PDB file of C-alpha atoms in Angstrom:
ATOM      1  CA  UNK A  26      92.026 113.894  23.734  1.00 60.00           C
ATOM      2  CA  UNK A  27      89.112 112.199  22.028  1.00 68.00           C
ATOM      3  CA  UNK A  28      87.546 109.137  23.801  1.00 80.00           C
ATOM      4  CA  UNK A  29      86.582 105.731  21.719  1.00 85.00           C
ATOM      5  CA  UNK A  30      84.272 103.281  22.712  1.00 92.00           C
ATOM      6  CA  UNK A  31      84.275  99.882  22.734  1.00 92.00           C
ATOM      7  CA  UNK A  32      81.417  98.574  20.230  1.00 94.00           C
ATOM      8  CA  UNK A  33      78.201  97.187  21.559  1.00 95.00           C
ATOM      9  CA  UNK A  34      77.981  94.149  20.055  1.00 96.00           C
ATOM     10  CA  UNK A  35      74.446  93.782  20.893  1.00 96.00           C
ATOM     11  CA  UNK A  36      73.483  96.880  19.229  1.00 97.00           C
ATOM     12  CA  UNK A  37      75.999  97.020  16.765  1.00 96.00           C
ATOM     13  CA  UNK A  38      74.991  96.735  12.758  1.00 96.00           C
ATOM     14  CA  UNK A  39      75.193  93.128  10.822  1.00 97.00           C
ATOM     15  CA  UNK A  40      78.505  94.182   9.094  1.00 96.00           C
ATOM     16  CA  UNK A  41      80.255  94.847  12.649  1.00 96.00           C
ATOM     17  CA  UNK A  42      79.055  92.118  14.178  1.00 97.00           C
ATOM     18  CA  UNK A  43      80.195  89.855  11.655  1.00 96.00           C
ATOM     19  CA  UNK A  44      83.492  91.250  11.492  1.00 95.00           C
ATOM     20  CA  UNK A  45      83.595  90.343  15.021  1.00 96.00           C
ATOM     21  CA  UNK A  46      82.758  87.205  14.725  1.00 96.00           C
ATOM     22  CA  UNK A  47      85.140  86.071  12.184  1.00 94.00           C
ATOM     23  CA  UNK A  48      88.198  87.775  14.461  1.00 92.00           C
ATOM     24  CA  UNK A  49      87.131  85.137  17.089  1.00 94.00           C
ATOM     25  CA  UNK A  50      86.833  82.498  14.816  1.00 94.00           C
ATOM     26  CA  UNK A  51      90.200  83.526  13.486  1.00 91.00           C
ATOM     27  CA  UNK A  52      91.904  84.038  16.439  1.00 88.00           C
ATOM     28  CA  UNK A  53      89.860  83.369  19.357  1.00 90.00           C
ATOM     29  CA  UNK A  54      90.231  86.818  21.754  1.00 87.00           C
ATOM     30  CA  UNK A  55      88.561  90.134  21.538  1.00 89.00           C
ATOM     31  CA  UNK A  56      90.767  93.140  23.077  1.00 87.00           C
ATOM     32  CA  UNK A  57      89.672  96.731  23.924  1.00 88.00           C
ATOM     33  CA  UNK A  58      91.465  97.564  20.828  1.00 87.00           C
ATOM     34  CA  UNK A  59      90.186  95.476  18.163  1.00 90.00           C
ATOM     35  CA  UNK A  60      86.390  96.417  19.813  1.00 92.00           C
ATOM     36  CA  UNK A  61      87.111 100.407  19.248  1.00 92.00           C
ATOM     37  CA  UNK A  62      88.676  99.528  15.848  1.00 91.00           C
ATOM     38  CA  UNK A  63      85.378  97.470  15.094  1.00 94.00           C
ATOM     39  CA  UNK A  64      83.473 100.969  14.691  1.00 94.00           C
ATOM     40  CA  UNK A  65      85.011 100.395  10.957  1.00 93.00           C
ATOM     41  CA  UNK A  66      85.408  97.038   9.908  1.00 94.00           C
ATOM     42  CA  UNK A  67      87.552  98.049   7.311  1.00 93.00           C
ATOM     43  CA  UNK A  68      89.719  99.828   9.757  1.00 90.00           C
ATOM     44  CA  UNK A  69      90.159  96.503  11.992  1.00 91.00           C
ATOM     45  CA  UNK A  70      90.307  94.393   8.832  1.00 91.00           C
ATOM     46  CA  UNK A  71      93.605  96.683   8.058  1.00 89.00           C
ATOM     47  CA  UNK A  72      95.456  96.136  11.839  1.00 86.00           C
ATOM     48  CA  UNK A  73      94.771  92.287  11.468  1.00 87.00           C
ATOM     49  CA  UNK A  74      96.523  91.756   7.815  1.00 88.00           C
ATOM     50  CA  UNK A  75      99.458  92.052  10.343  1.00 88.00           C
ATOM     51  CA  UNK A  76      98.351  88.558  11.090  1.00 88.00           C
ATOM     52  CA  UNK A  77      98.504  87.636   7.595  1.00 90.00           C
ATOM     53  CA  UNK A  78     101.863  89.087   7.251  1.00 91.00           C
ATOM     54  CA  UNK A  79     102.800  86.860  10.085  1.00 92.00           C
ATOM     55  CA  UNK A  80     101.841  83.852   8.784  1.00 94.00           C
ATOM     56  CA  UNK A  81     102.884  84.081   5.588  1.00 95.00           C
ATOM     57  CA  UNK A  82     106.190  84.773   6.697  1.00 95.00           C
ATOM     58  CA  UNK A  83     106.471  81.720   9.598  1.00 95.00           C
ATOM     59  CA  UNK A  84     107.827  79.442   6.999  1.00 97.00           C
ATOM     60  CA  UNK A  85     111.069  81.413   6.167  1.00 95.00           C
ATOM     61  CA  UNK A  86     111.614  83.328   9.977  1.00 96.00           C
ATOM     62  CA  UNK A  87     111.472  82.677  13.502  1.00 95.00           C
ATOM     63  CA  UNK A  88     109.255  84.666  15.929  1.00 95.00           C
ATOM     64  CA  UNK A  89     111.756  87.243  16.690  1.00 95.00           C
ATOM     65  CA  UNK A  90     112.764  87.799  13.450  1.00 96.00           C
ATOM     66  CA  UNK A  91     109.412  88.658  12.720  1.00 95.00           C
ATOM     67  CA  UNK A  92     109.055  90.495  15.965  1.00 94.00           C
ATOM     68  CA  UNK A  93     111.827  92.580  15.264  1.00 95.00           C
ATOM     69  CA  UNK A  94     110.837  93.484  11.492  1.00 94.00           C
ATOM     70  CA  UNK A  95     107.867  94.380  12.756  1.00 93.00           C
ATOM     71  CA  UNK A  96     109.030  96.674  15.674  1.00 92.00           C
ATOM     72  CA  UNK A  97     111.175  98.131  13.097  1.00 93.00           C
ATOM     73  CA  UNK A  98     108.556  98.764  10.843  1.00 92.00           C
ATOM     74  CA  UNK A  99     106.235 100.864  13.836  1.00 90.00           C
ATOM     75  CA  UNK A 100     109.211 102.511  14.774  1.00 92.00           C
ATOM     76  CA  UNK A 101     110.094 103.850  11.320  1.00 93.00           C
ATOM     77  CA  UNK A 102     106.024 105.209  11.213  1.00 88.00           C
ATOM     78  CA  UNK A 103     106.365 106.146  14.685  1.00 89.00           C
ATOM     79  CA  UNK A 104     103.420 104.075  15.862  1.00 87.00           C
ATOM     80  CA  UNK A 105     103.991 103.671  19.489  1.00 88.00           C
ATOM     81  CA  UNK A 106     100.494 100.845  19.773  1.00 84.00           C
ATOM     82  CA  UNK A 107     102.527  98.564  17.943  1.00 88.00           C
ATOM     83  CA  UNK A 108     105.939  99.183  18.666  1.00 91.00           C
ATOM     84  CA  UNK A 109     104.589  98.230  22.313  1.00 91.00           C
ATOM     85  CA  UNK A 110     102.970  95.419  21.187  1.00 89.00           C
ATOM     86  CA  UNK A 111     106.383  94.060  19.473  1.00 93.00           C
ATOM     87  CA  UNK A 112     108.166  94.845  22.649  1.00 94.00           C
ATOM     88  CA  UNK A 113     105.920  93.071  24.629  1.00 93.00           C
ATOM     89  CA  UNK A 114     106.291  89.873  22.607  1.00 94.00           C
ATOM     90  CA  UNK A 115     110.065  89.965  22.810  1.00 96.00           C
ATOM     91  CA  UNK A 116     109.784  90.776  26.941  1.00 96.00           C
ATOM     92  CA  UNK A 117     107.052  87.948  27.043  1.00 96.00           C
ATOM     93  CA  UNK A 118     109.650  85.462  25.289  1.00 95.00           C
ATOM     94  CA  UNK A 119     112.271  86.153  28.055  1.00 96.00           C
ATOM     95  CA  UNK A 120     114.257  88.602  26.018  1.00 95.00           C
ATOM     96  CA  UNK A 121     115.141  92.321  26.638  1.00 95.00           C
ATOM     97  CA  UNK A 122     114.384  94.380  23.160  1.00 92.00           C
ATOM     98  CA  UNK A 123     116.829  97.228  24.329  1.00 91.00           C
ATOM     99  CA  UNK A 124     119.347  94.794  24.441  1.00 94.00           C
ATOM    100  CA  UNK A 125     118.961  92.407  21.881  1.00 93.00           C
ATOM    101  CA  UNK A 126     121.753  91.731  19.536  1.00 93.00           C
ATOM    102  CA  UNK A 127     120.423  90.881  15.892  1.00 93.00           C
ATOM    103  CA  UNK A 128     121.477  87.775  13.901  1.00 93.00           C
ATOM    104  CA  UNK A 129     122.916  89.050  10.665  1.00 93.00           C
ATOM    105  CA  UNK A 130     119.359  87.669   9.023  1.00 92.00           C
ATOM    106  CA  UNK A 131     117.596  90.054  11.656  1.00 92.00           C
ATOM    107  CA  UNK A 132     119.762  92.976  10.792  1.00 92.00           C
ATOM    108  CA  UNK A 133     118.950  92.962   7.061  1.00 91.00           C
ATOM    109  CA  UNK A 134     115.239  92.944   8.424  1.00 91.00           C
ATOM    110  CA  UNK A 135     115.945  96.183  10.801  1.00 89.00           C
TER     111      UNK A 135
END
């Protein structure tokens, strides 16, 4: 298996850098992922219209609902980053994803 590196932002070119920058303006933290993804800004500029999804949809549904959409969503693709990530956020807001029962809201979004 391939290995990716983190970018360097000190030798990394104007266009990465600034896509950097603007992810911690936007959202204030920098993970191992986003850095590797930062080797194309385009690339990271795709994973964080997630974010845009999110808020665009926090006036109509809760967290979870979104969480589980989401899930749903990387399951379908069988994308096991983010299905991990949505699992996370349900087991980091005290609930257990493999036992969740949906609202009849959520189910329409599964």
């Amino acid at each position: 298996m391939a290995h990716l590196s983190a970018i360097d932002y000190a030798t990394a070119s104007e266009d990465i850098r600034a896509e950097h920058d603007r992810e911690l303006k936007l959202r204030g933290r920098m993970t191992n992922m986003k850095r590797i993804l930062l080797h194309s800004p385009a690339a990271h500029r795709i994973y964080a219209e997630w974010f845009t999804l999110r808020d665009l949809l926090k006036p109509t549904l809760d967290d979870r609902a979104i969480w589980l959409f989401s899930k749903a969503i990387a399951e379908t693709m069988r994308a096991e980053i983010p299905v991990t990530f949505f699992r996370r956020a349900l087991i980091d807001s005290g609930l257990d994803p493999e036992a969740i029962e949906p609202t009849a809201e959520e189910a329409l979004l599964m």
